[in-house]
């Protein structure tokens, strides 16, 4: 866990968050995350030692479902803090019998901080994070969370780690780019950032139908 933050603050938050859990959608077996006294062991969670990729904000589960079907040799974890979308994701993955994905009901920064081991994630997919466009709300943006970047660095694999980002909100995109461009642990990959053979989320499909531009970036951990 990160050592340069006020742990008591996040411990209090952890206790207040309503029943954070990890769920296997295909059999409905769940693990109450508050019971953990050490980070998750992915091999125990999935029953294998394959690479693990995490989607932050899994929404209705489209990306997780499509990714798991396209890449059966990768384990996926979707984090969702909105209960209605968490339930929709569970239903979608169960309907399609996706056995290589797990869902987490929790706030992403605190899940990483409390439950994810060092260098145990091969990729993060952060698509269409809430831009909180009103100035007074911008402190709520996930990239403004005091532990977010440091937890991405800590949990991302040193040799394989990549972060995939997409948003329709131009100013927020460039603020995120600046954070990563200035960080010594990340390198921008322009070729991967412009690839077209990727799986769009439900939000991206919606926004493209509206004619909105989509901004994408890929960073590798150094």
mmCIF file with all atom_site columns, C-alpha atoms in Angstrom:
data_model
loop_
_atom_site.group_PDB
_atom_site.id
_atom_site.type_symbol
_atom_site.label_atom_id
_atom_site.label_alt_id
_atom_site.label_comp_id
_atom_site.label_asym_id
_atom_site.label_entity_id
_atom_site.label_seq_id
_atom_site.pdbx_PDB_ins_code
_atom_site.Cartn_x
_atom_site.Cartn_y
_atom_site.Cartn_z
_atom_site.occupancy
_atom_site.B_iso_or_equiv
_atom_site.pdbx_formal_charge
_atom_site.auth_seq_id
_atom_site.auth_comp_id
_atom_site.auth_asym_id
_atom_site.auth_atom_id
_atom_site.pdbx_PDB_model_num
ATOM 1   C CA . UNK A 1 1   ? 0.000   0.000   0.000   1.00 0.00 ? 1   UNK A CA 1
ATOM 2   C CA . UNK A 1 2   ? 1.016   3.592   -0.470  1.00 0.00 ? 2   UNK A CA 1
ATOM 3   C CA . UNK A 1 3   ? 2.829   4.965   2.558   1.00 0.00 ? 3   UNK A CA 1
ATOM 4   C CA . UNK A 1 4   ? 2.835   8.710   1.824   1.00 0.00 ? 4   UNK A CA 1
ATOM 5   C CA . UNK A 1 5   ? -0.840  9.417   2.538   1.00 0.00 ? 5   UNK A CA 1
ATOM 6   C CA . UNK A 1 6   ? -3.051  9.731   5.590   1.00 0.00 ? 6   UNK A CA 1
ATOM 7   C CA . UNK A 1 7   ? -4.120  6.109   6.015   1.00 0.00 ? 7   UNK A CA 1
ATOM 8   C CA . UNK A 1 8   ? -6.717  6.976   8.637   1.00 0.00 ? 8   UNK A CA 1
ATOM 9   C CA . UNK A 1 9   ? -8.622  9.042   6.066   1.00 0.00 ? 9   UNK A CA 1
ATOM 10  C CA . UNK A 1 10  ? -8.969  6.119   3.683   1.00 0.00 ? 10  UNK A CA 1
ATOM 11  C CA . UNK A 1 11  ? -9.625  3.636   6.467   1.00 0.00 ? 11  UNK A CA 1
ATOM 12  C CA . UNK A 1 12  ? -12.591 5.747   7.549   1.00 0.00 ? 12  UNK A CA 1
ATOM 13  C CA . UNK A 1 13  ? -13.824 5.905   3.951   1.00 0.00 ? 13  UNK A CA 1
ATOM 14  C CA . UNK A 1 14  ? -13.442 2.146   3.628   1.00 0.00 ? 14  UNK A CA 1
ATOM 15  C CA . UNK A 1 15  ? -15.625 1.567   6.662   1.00 0.00 ? 15  UNK A CA 1
ATOM 16  C CA . UNK A 1 16  ? -18.305 3.945   5.375   1.00 0.00 ? 16  UNK A CA 1
ATOM 17  C CA . UNK A 1 17  ? -18.532 2.476   1.869   1.00 0.00 ? 17  UNK A CA 1
ATOM 18  C CA . UNK A 1 18  ? -21.510 0.136   1.709   1.00 0.00 ? 18  UNK A CA 1
ATOM 19  C CA . UNK A 1 19  ? -20.362 -3.467  1.522   1.00 0.00 ? 19  UNK A CA 1
ATOM 20  C CA . UNK A 1 20  ? -17.555 -3.395  -1.084  1.00 0.00 ? 20  UNK A CA 1
ATOM 21  C CA . UNK A 1 21  ? -17.279 -6.779  -2.746  1.00 0.00 ? 21  UNK A CA 1
ATOM 22  C CA . UNK A 1 22  ? -15.727 -8.841  -5.514  1.00 0.00 ? 22  UNK A CA 1
ATOM 23  C CA . UNK A 1 23  ? -18.169 -11.047 -7.436  1.00 0.00 ? 23  UNK A CA 1
ATOM 24  C CA . UNK A 1 24  ? -17.882 -13.904 -9.902  1.00 0.00 ? 24  UNK A CA 1
ATOM 25  C CA . UNK A 1 25  ? -20.935 -13.189 -12.100 1.00 0.00 ? 25  UNK A CA 1
ATOM 26  C CA . UNK A 1 26  ? -21.241 -16.713 -13.475 1.00 0.00 ? 26  UNK A CA 1
ATOM 27  C CA . UNK A 1 27  ? -21.775 -18.389 -10.094 1.00 0.00 ? 27  UNK A CA 1
ATOM 28  C CA . UNK A 1 28  ? -22.608 -15.364 -7.920  1.00 0.00 ? 28  UNK A CA 1
ATOM 29  C CA . UNK A 1 29  ? -19.899 -16.256 -5.399  1.00 0.00 ? 29  UNK A CA 1
ATOM 30  C CA . UNK A 1 30  ? -18.801 -13.052 -3.701  1.00 0.00 ? 30  UNK A CA 1
ATOM 31  C CA . UNK A 1 31  ? -15.995 -11.939 -1.429  1.00 0.00 ? 31  UNK A CA 1
ATOM 32  C CA . UNK A 1 32  ? -16.533 -9.135  1.056   1.00 0.00 ? 32  UNK A CA 1
ATOM 33  C CA . UNK A 1 33  ? -13.481 -6.936  0.592   1.00 0.00 ? 33  UNK A CA 1
ATOM 34  C CA . UNK A 1 34  ? -13.606 -5.537  4.117   1.00 0.00 ? 34  UNK A CA 1
ATOM 35  C CA . UNK A 1 35  ? -12.645 -8.986  5.388   1.00 0.00 ? 35  UNK A CA 1
ATOM 36  C CA . UNK A 1 36  ? -9.279  -8.920  3.600   1.00 0.00 ? 36  UNK A CA 1
ATOM 37  C CA . UNK A 1 37  ? -6.177  -8.478  5.707   1.00 0.00 ? 37  UNK A CA 1
ATOM 38  C CA . UNK A 1 38  ? -3.827  -8.558  2.688   1.00 0.00 ? 38  UNK A CA 1
ATOM 39  C CA . UNK A 1 39  ? -4.046  -7.759  -1.052  1.00 0.00 ? 39  UNK A CA 1
ATOM 40  C CA . UNK A 1 40  ? -5.934  -10.093 -3.364  1.00 0.00 ? 40  UNK A CA 1
ATOM 41  C CA . UNK A 1 41  ? -4.082  -13.047 -4.834  1.00 0.00 ? 41  UNK A CA 1
ATOM 42  C CA . UNK A 1 42  ? -5.195  -13.107 -8.468  1.00 0.00 ? 42  UNK A CA 1
ATOM 43  C CA . UNK A 1 43  ? -4.258  -16.760 -8.876  1.00 0.00 ? 43  UNK A CA 1
ATOM 44  C CA . UNK A 1 44  ? -6.663  -17.635 -6.069  1.00 0.00 ? 44  UNK A CA 1
ATOM 45  C CA . UNK A 1 45  ? -9.349  -15.331 -7.476  1.00 0.00 ? 45  UNK A CA 1
ATOM 46  C CA . UNK A 1 46  ? -9.225  -16.767 -11.009 1.00 0.00 ? 46  UNK A CA 1
ATOM 47  C CA . UNK A 1 47  ? -7.734  -20.208 -10.466 1.00 0.00 ? 47  UNK A CA 1
ATOM 48  C CA . UNK A 1 48  ? -4.890  -19.500 -12.902 1.00 0.00 ? 48  UNK A CA 1
ATOM 49  C CA . UNK A 1 49  ? -1.816  -17.310 -13.302 1.00 0.00 ? 49  UNK A CA 1
ATOM 50  C CA . UNK A 1 50  ? -2.817  -15.426 -16.462 1.00 0.00 ? 50  UNK A CA 1
ATOM 51  C CA . UNK A 1 51  ? -2.338  -11.693 -16.882 1.00 0.00 ? 51  UNK A CA 1
ATOM 52  C CA . UNK A 1 52  ? -4.897  -9.446  -15.208 1.00 0.00 ? 52  UNK A CA 1
ATOM 53  C CA . UNK A 1 53  ? -6.362  -6.294  -16.750 1.00 0.00 ? 53  UNK A CA 1
ATOM 54  C CA . UNK A 1 54  ? -8.632  -3.877  -14.889 1.00 0.00 ? 54  UNK A CA 1
ATOM 55  C CA . UNK A 1 55  ? -11.367 -1.681  -16.309 1.00 0.00 ? 55  UNK A CA 1
ATOM 56  C CA . UNK A 1 56  ? -12.154 1.349   -14.175 1.00 0.00 ? 56  UNK A CA 1
ATOM 57  C CA . UNK A 1 57  ? -15.854 2.124   -14.419 1.00 0.00 ? 57  UNK A CA 1
ATOM 58  C CA . UNK A 1 58  ? -17.240 -0.969  -16.119 1.00 0.00 ? 58  UNK A CA 1
ATOM 59  C CA . UNK A 1 59  ? -20.696 0.530   -16.666 1.00 0.00 ? 59  UNK A CA 1
ATOM 60  C CA . UNK A 1 60  ? -23.039 -1.960  -18.313 1.00 0.00 ? 60  UNK A CA 1
ATOM 61  C CA . UNK A 1 61  ? -20.212 -4.441  -18.934 1.00 0.00 ? 61  UNK A CA 1
ATOM 62  C CA . UNK A 1 62  ? -19.921 -4.220  -22.716 1.00 0.00 ? 62  UNK A CA 1
ATOM 63  C CA . UNK A 1 63  ? -16.148 -3.763  -22.806 1.00 0.00 ? 63  UNK A CA 1
ATOM 64  C CA . UNK A 1 64  ? -15.551 -6.553  -20.281 1.00 0.00 ? 64  UNK A CA 1
ATOM 65  C CA . UNK A 1 65  ? -17.776 -8.979  -22.151 1.00 0.00 ? 65  UNK A CA 1
ATOM 66  C CA . UNK A 1 66  ? -16.290 -8.248  -25.579 1.00 0.00 ? 66  UNK A CA 1
ATOM 67  C CA . UNK A 1 67  ? -12.706 -8.223  -24.274 1.00 0.00 ? 67  UNK A CA 1
ATOM 68  C CA . UNK A 1 68  ? -13.098 -11.527 -22.459 1.00 0.00 ? 68  UNK A CA 1
ATOM 69  C CA . UNK A 1 69  ? -14.560 -13.146 -25.565 1.00 0.00 ? 69  UNK A CA 1
ATOM 70  C CA . UNK A 1 70  ? -11.803 -11.764 -27.785 1.00 0.00 ? 70  UNK A CA 1
ATOM 71  C CA . UNK A 1 71  ? -8.965  -12.565 -25.342 1.00 0.00 ? 71  UNK A CA 1
ATOM 72  C CA . UNK A 1 72  ? -9.802  -15.780 -23.450 1.00 0.00 ? 72  UNK A CA 1
ATOM 73  C CA . UNK A 1 73  ? -6.236  -16.044 -22.131 1.00 0.00 ? 73  UNK A CA 1
ATOM 74  C CA . UNK A 1 74  ? -6.528  -12.816 -20.093 1.00 0.00 ? 74  UNK A CA 1
ATOM 75  C CA . UNK A 1 75  ? -8.316  -12.299 -16.779 1.00 0.00 ? 75  UNK A CA 1
ATOM 76  C CA . UNK A 1 76  ? -10.428 -9.159  -16.425 1.00 0.00 ? 76  UNK A CA 1
ATOM 77  C CA . UNK A 1 77  ? -11.613 -7.179  -13.431 1.00 0.00 ? 77  UNK A CA 1
ATOM 78  C CA . UNK A 1 78  ? -14.241 -4.462  -13.744 1.00 0.00 ? 78  UNK A CA 1
ATOM 79  C CA . UNK A 1 79  ? -14.640 -1.853  -11.014 1.00 0.00 ? 79  UNK A CA 1
ATOM 80  C CA . UNK A 1 80  ? -17.972 -0.077  -10.689 1.00 0.00 ? 80  UNK A CA 1
ATOM 81  C CA . UNK A 1 81  ? -19.253 2.081   -7.831  1.00 0.00 ? 81  UNK A CA 1
ATOM 82  C CA . UNK A 1 82  ? -22.792 2.694   -9.149  1.00 0.00 ? 82  UNK A CA 1
ATOM 83  C CA . UNK A 1 83  ? -24.988 -0.156  -7.932  1.00 0.00 ? 83  UNK A CA 1
ATOM 84  C CA . UNK A 1 84  ? -27.358 -0.145  -10.929 1.00 0.00 ? 84  UNK A CA 1
ATOM 85  C CA . UNK A 1 85  ? -24.475 -0.466  -13.414 1.00 0.00 ? 85  UNK A CA 1
ATOM 86  C CA . UNK A 1 86  ? -22.722 -3.024  -11.247 1.00 0.00 ? 86  UNK A CA 1
ATOM 87  C CA . UNK A 1 87  ? -25.872 -5.149  -11.405 1.00 0.00 ? 87  UNK A CA 1
ATOM 88  C CA . UNK A 1 88  ? -26.201 -4.670  -15.178 1.00 0.00 ? 88  UNK A CA 1
ATOM 89  C CA . UNK A 1 89  ? -22.589 -5.772  -15.668 1.00 0.00 ? 89  UNK A CA 1
ATOM 90  C CA . UNK A 1 90  ? -23.180 -8.852  -13.522 1.00 0.00 ? 90  UNK A CA 1
ATOM 91  C CA . UNK A 1 91  ? -26.248 -9.760  -15.553 1.00 0.00 ? 91  UNK A CA 1
ATOM 92  C CA . UNK A 1 92  ? -24.476 -9.303  -18.892 1.00 0.00 ? 92  UNK A CA 1
ATOM 93  C CA . UNK A 1 93  ? -21.427 -11.369 -17.941 1.00 0.00 ? 93  UNK A CA 1
ATOM 94  C CA . UNK A 1 94  ? -23.585 -14.108 -16.439 1.00 0.00 ? 94  UNK A CA 1
ATOM 95  C CA . UNK A 1 95  ? -25.833 -14.221 -19.515 1.00 0.00 ? 95  UNK A CA 1
ATOM 96  C CA . UNK A 1 96  ? -22.820 -14.809 -21.761 1.00 0.00 ? 96  UNK A CA 1
ATOM 97  C CA . UNK A 1 97  ? -21.105 -17.162 -19.287 1.00 0.00 ? 97  UNK A CA 1
ATOM 98  C CA . UNK A 1 98  ? -17.955 -15.047 -19.054 1.00 0.00 ? 98  UNK A CA 1
ATOM 99  C CA . UNK A 1 99  ? -15.805 -17.057 -16.648 1.00 0.00 ? 99  UNK A CA 1
ATOM 100 C CA . UNK A 1 100 ? -12.633 -14.969 -16.979 1.00 0.00 ? 100 UNK A CA 1
ATOM 101 C CA . UNK A 1 101 ? -14.049 -11.755 -15.524 1.00 0.00 ? 101 UNK A CA 1
ATOM 102 C CA . UNK A 1 102 ? -14.779 -10.566 -12.010 1.00 0.00 ? 102 UNK A CA 1
ATOM 103 C CA . UNK A 1 103 ? -16.655 -7.467  -10.892 1.00 0.00 ? 103 UNK A CA 1
ATOM 104 C CA . UNK A 1 104 ? -15.811 -5.208  -7.988  1.00 0.00 ? 104 UNK A CA 1
ATOM 105 C CA . UNK A 1 105 ? -18.346 -2.976  -6.269  1.00 0.00 ? 105 UNK A CA 1
ATOM 106 C CA . UNK A 1 106 ? -16.174 -0.242  -4.821  1.00 0.00 ? 106 UNK A CA 1
ATOM 107 C CA . UNK A 1 107 ? -14.552 3.108   -5.507  1.00 0.00 ? 107 UNK A CA 1
ATOM 108 C CA . UNK A 1 108 ? -11.542 2.492   -7.764  1.00 0.00 ? 108 UNK A CA 1
ATOM 109 C CA . UNK A 1 109 ? -8.780  4.422   -5.910  1.00 0.00 ? 109 UNK A CA 1
ATOM 110 C CA . UNK A 1 110 ? -9.636  2.735   -2.642  1.00 0.00 ? 110 UNK A CA 1
ATOM 111 C CA . UNK A 1 111 ? -9.899  -0.707  -4.209  1.00 0.00 ? 111 UNK A CA 1
ATOM 112 C CA . UNK A 1 112 ? -6.379  -0.341  -5.570  1.00 0.00 ? 112 UNK A CA 1
ATOM 113 C CA . UNK A 1 113 ? -5.110  1.045   -2.286  1.00 0.00 ? 113 UNK A CA 1
ATOM 114 C CA . UNK A 1 114 ? -6.634  -1.650  -0.102  1.00 0.00 ? 114 UNK A CA 1
ATOM 115 C CA . UNK A 1 115 ? -6.857  -4.755  -2.286  1.00 0.00 ? 115 UNK A CA 1
ATOM 116 C CA . UNK A 1 116 ? -4.392  -4.814  -5.204  1.00 0.00 ? 116 UNK A CA 1
ATOM 117 C CA . UNK A 1 117 ? -0.824  -6.061  -4.831  1.00 0.00 ? 117 UNK A CA 1
ATOM 118 C CA . UNK A 1 118 ? 2.288   -4.366  -6.182  1.00 0.00 ? 118 UNK A CA 1
ATOM 119 C CA . UNK A 1 119 ? 2.933   -4.864  -9.916  1.00 0.00 ? 119 UNK A CA 1
ATOM 120 C CA . UNK A 1 120 ? 0.059   -7.343  -10.252 1.00 0.00 ? 120 UNK A CA 1
ATOM 121 C CA . UNK A 1 121 ? -1.881  -5.649  -13.082 1.00 0.00 ? 121 UNK A CA 1
ATOM 122 C CA . UNK A 1 122 ? -0.828  -5.774  -16.737 1.00 0.00 ? 122 UNK A CA 1
ATOM 123 C CA . UNK A 1 123 ? -3.186  -3.041  -17.993 1.00 0.00 ? 123 UNK A CA 1
ATOM 124 C CA . UNK A 1 124 ? -5.704  -0.469  -16.839 1.00 0.00 ? 124 UNK A CA 1
ATOM 125 C CA . UNK A 1 125 ? -8.578  0.631   -19.068 1.00 0.00 ? 125 UNK A CA 1
ATOM 126 C CA . UNK A 1 126 ? -9.928  4.018   -17.983 1.00 0.00 ? 126 UNK A CA 1
ATOM 127 C CA . UNK A 1 127 ? -12.663 4.957   -20.398 1.00 0.00 ? 127 UNK A CA 1
ATOM 128 C CA . UNK A 1 128 ? -14.898 8.003   -20.145 1.00 0.00 ? 128 UNK A CA 1
ATOM 129 C CA . UNK A 1 129 ? -14.226 8.910   -16.522 1.00 0.00 ? 129 UNK A CA 1
ATOM 130 C CA . UNK A 1 130 ? -16.754 11.411  -15.207 1.00 0.00 ? 130 UNK A CA 1
ATOM 131 C CA . UNK A 1 131 ? -15.398 14.878  -16.207 1.00 0.00 ? 131 UNK A CA 1
ATOM 132 C CA . UNK A 1 132 ? -17.403 16.724  -13.553 1.00 0.00 ? 132 UNK A CA 1
ATOM 133 C CA . UNK A 1 133 ? -17.566 19.772  -15.863 1.00 0.00 ? 133 UNK A CA 1
ATOM 134 C CA . UNK A 1 134 ? -18.695 22.304  -13.254 1.00 0.00 ? 134 UNK A CA 1
ATOM 135 C CA . UNK A 1 135 ? -15.690 24.032  -11.717 1.00 0.00 ? 135 UNK A CA 1
ATOM 136 C CA . UNK A 1 136 ? -16.851 23.477  -8.151  1.00 0.00 ? 136 UNK A CA 1
ATOM 137 C CA . UNK A 1 137 ? -17.103 19.727  -8.796  1.00 0.00 ? 137 UNK A CA 1
ATOM 138 C CA . UNK A 1 138 ? -13.735 19.148  -10.479 1.00 0.00 ? 138 UNK A CA 1
ATOM 139 C CA . UNK A 1 139 ? -12.134 17.999  -7.257  1.00 0.00 ? 139 UNK A CA 1
ATOM 140 C CA . UNK A 1 140 ? -14.281 14.865  -7.654  1.00 0.00 ? 140 UNK A CA 1
ATOM 141 C CA . UNK A 1 141 ? -12.500 13.783  -10.843 1.00 0.00 ? 141 UNK A CA 1
ATOM 142 C CA . UNK A 1 142 ? -10.719 10.496  -10.384 1.00 0.00 ? 142 UNK A CA 1
ATOM 143 C CA . UNK A 1 143 ? -7.457  11.946  -11.690 1.00 0.00 ? 143 UNK A CA 1
ATOM 144 C CA . UNK A 1 144 ? -7.635  14.601  -8.977  1.00 0.00 ? 144 UNK A CA 1
ATOM 145 C CA . UNK A 1 145 ? -7.724  11.945  -6.272  1.00 0.00 ? 145 UNK A CA 1
ATOM 146 C CA . UNK A 1 146 ? -4.584  12.278  -4.171  1.00 0.00 ? 146 UNK A CA 1
ATOM 147 C CA . UNK A 1 147 ? -3.655  8.586   -4.399  1.00 0.00 ? 147 UNK A CA 1
ATOM 148 C CA . UNK A 1 148 ? -4.779  7.692   -7.916  1.00 0.00 ? 148 UNK A CA 1
ATOM 149 C CA . UNK A 1 149 ? -1.621  8.125   -9.976  1.00 0.00 ? 149 UNK A CA 1
ATOM 150 C CA . UNK A 1 150 ? 0.628   6.701   -7.261  1.00 0.00 ? 150 UNK A CA 1
ATOM 151 C CA . UNK A 1 151 ? -1.598  3.630   -6.977  1.00 0.00 ? 151 UNK A CA 1
ATOM 152 C CA . UNK A 1 152 ? -1.544  3.104   -10.746 1.00 0.00 ? 152 UNK A CA 1
ATOM 153 C CA . UNK A 1 153 ? 2.245   3.222   -10.620 1.00 0.00 ? 153 UNK A CA 1
ATOM 154 C CA . UNK A 1 154 ? 2.451   0.833   -7.673  1.00 0.00 ? 154 UNK A CA 1
ATOM 155 C CA . UNK A 1 155 ? 0.039   -1.804  -8.985  1.00 0.00 ? 155 UNK A CA 1
ATOM 156 C CA . UNK A 1 156 ? 1.020   -1.762  -12.672 1.00 0.00 ? 156 UNK A CA 1
ATOM 157 C CA . UNK A 1 157 ? 3.493   -4.368  -13.871 1.00 0.00 ? 157 UNK A CA 1
ATOM 158 C CA . UNK A 1 158 ? 6.938   -2.927  -14.563 1.00 0.00 ? 158 UNK A CA 1
ATOM 159 C CA . UNK A 1 159 ? 7.541   -4.957  -17.735 1.00 0.00 ? 159 UNK A CA 1
ATOM 160 C CA . UNK A 1 160 ? 4.125   -5.163  -19.363 1.00 0.00 ? 160 UNK A CA 1
ATOM 161 C CA . UNK A 1 161 ? 2.082   -2.416  -17.783 1.00 0.00 ? 161 UNK A CA 1
ATOM 162 C CA . UNK A 1 162 ? -0.037  -0.154  -19.985 1.00 0.00 ? 162 UNK A CA 1
ATOM 163 C CA . UNK A 1 163 ? -2.796  2.358   -19.347 1.00 0.00 ? 163 UNK A CA 1
ATOM 164 C CA . UNK A 1 164 ? -5.529  2.949   -21.940 1.00 0.00 ? 164 UNK A CA 1
ATOM 165 C CA . UNK A 1 165 ? -7.509  6.176   -21.690 1.00 0.00 ? 165 UNK A CA 1
ATOM 166 C CA . UNK A 1 166 ? -10.487 7.491   -23.648 1.00 0.00 ? 166 UNK A CA 1
ATOM 167 C CA . UNK A 1 167 ? -12.852 10.430  -23.192 1.00 0.00 ? 167 UNK A CA 1
ATOM 168 C CA . UNK A 1 168 ? -15.061 12.738  -25.207 1.00 0.00 ? 168 UNK A CA 1
ATOM 169 C CA . UNK A 1 169 ? -14.152 15.694  -22.993 1.00 0.00 ? 169 UNK A CA 1
ATOM 170 C CA . UNK A 1 170 ? -11.270 17.521  -24.684 1.00 0.00 ? 170 UNK A CA 1
ATOM 171 C CA . UNK A 1 171 ? -10.054 19.719  -21.825 1.00 0.00 ? 171 UNK A CA 1
ATOM 172 C CA . UNK A 1 172 ? -10.113 16.834  -19.366 1.00 0.00 ? 172 UNK A CA 1
ATOM 173 C CA . UNK A 1 173 ? -8.226  14.677  -21.869 1.00 0.00 ? 173 UNK A CA 1
ATOM 174 C CA . UNK A 1 174 ? -5.378  17.173  -22.085 1.00 0.00 ? 174 UNK A CA 1
ATOM 175 C CA . UNK A 1 175 ? -5.267  17.556  -18.332 1.00 0.00 ? 175 UNK A CA 1
ATOM 176 C CA . UNK A 1 176 ? -4.874  13.782  -18.048 1.00 0.00 ? 176 UNK A CA 1
ATOM 177 C CA . UNK A 1 177 ? -2.237  13.797  -20.791 1.00 0.00 ? 177 UNK A CA 1
ATOM 178 C CA . UNK A 1 178 ? -0.286  16.447  -18.917 1.00 0.00 ? 178 UNK A CA 1
ATOM 179 C CA . UNK A 1 179 ? -0.345  14.377  -15.723 1.00 0.00 ? 179 UNK A CA 1
ATOM 180 C CA . UNK A 1 180 ? 1.109   11.354  -17.498 1.00 0.00 ? 180 UNK A CA 1
ATOM 181 C CA . UNK A 1 181 ? 3.489   13.273  -19.767 1.00 0.00 ? 181 UNK A CA 1
ATOM 182 C CA . UNK A 1 182 ? 5.074   14.907  -16.723 1.00 0.00 ? 182 UNK A CA 1
ATOM 183 C CA . UNK A 1 183 ? 5.311   11.688  -14.732 1.00 0.00 ? 183 UNK A CA 1
ATOM 184 C CA . UNK A 1 184 ? 8.682   9.880   -14.819 1.00 0.00 ? 184 UNK A CA 1
ATOM 185 C CA . UNK A 1 185 ? 7.068   6.437   -14.658 1.00 0.00 ? 185 UNK A CA 1
ATOM 186 C CA . UNK A 1 186 ? 5.123   6.652   -17.928 1.00 0.00 ? 186 UNK A CA 1
ATOM 187 C CA . UNK A 1 187 ? 5.834   6.922   -21.641 1.00 0.00 ? 187 UNK A CA 1
ATOM 188 C CA . UNK A 1 188 ? 3.285   7.936   -24.271 1.00 0.00 ? 188 UNK A CA 1
ATOM 189 C CA . UNK A 1 189 ? 2.704   5.457   -27.115 1.00 0.00 ? 189 UNK A CA 1
ATOM 190 C CA . UNK A 1 190 ? 1.385   7.433   -30.104 1.00 0.00 ? 190 UNK A CA 1
ATOM 191 C CA . UNK A 1 191 ? 1.007   4.396   -32.388 1.00 0.00 ? 191 UNK A CA 1
ATOM 192 C CA . UNK A 1 192 ? -1.174  2.485   -29.950 1.00 0.00 ? 192 UNK A CA 1
ATOM 193 C CA . UNK A 1 193 ? -3.118  5.650   -29.183 1.00 0.00 ? 193 UNK A CA 1
ATOM 194 C CA . UNK A 1 194 ? -4.329  5.852   -32.784 1.00 0.00 ? 194 UNK A CA 1
ATOM 195 C CA . UNK A 1 195 ? -5.155  2.168   -33.323 1.00 0.00 ? 195 UNK A CA 1
ATOM 196 C CA . UNK A 1 196 ? -8.663  1.522   -34.610 1.00 0.00 ? 196 UNK A CA 1
ATOM 197 C CA . UNK A 1 197 ? -9.047  -2.182  -33.798 1.00 0.00 ? 197 UNK A CA 1
ATOM 198 C CA . UNK A 1 198 ? -10.205 -1.691  -30.236 1.00 0.00 ? 198 UNK A CA 1
ATOM 199 C CA . UNK A 1 199 ? -13.400 -2.518  -28.381 1.00 0.00 ? 199 UNK A CA 1
ATOM 200 C CA . UNK A 1 200 ? -15.616 0.544   -27.841 1.00 0.00 ? 200 UNK A CA 1
ATOM 201 C CA . UNK A 1 201 ? -17.580 1.003   -24.646 1.00 0.00 ? 201 UNK A CA 1
ATOM 202 C CA . UNK A 1 202 ? -21.297 1.745   -24.589 1.00 0.00 ? 202 UNK A CA 1
ATOM 203 C CA . UNK A 1 203 ? -20.450 5.396   -23.946 1.00 0.00 ? 203 UNK A CA 1
ATOM 204 C CA . UNK A 1 204 ? -18.195 5.587   -27.006 1.00 0.00 ? 204 UNK A CA 1
ATOM 205 C CA . UNK A 1 205 ? -20.835 4.055   -29.258 1.00 0.00 ? 205 UNK A CA 1
ATOM 206 C CA . UNK A 1 206 ? -23.355 6.574   -27.945 1.00 0.00 ? 206 UNK A CA 1
ATOM 207 C CA . UNK A 1 207 ? -21.053 9.572   -28.384 1.00 0.00 ? 207 UNK A CA 1
ATOM 208 C CA . UNK A 1 208 ? -19.925 8.573   -31.881 1.00 0.00 ? 208 UNK A CA 1
ATOM 209 C CA . UNK A 1 209 ? -23.564 8.319   -32.958 1.00 0.00 ? 209 UNK A CA 1
ATOM 210 C CA . UNK A 1 210 ? -23.916 11.908  -31.747 1.00 0.00 ? 210 UNK A CA 1
ATOM 211 C CA . UNK A 1 211 ? -20.929 12.908  -33.900 1.00 0.00 ? 211 UNK A CA 1
ATOM 212 C CA . UNK A 1 212 ? -18.687 13.724  -30.952 1.00 0.00 ? 212 UNK A CA 1
ATOM 213 C CA . UNK A 1 213 ? -14.899 13.314  -31.244 1.00 0.00 ? 213 UNK A CA 1
ATOM 214 C CA . UNK A 1 214 ? -13.226 10.720  -29.039 1.00 0.00 ? 214 UNK A CA 1
ATOM 215 C CA . UNK A 1 215 ? -9.795  11.355  -27.537 1.00 0.00 ? 215 UNK A CA 1
ATOM 216 C CA . UNK A 1 216 ? -7.610  8.349   -26.785 1.00 0.00 ? 216 UNK A CA 1
ATOM 217 C CA . UNK A 1 217 ? -4.152  7.815   -25.312 1.00 0.00 ? 217 UNK A CA 1
ATOM 218 C CA . UNK A 1 218 ? -2.007  4.850   -24.314 1.00 0.00 ? 218 UNK A CA 1
ATOM 219 C CA . UNK A 1 219 ? 0.855   4.993   -21.835 1.00 0.00 ? 219 UNK A CA 1
ATOM 220 C CA . UNK A 1 220 ? 3.387   2.329   -20.919 1.00 0.00 ? 220 UNK A CA 1
ATOM 221 C CA . UNK A 1 221 ? 5.063   2.048   -17.561 1.00 0.00 ? 221 UNK A CA 1
ATOM 222 C CA . UNK A 1 222 ? 8.801   2.561   -17.713 1.00 0.00 ? 222 UNK A CA 1
#
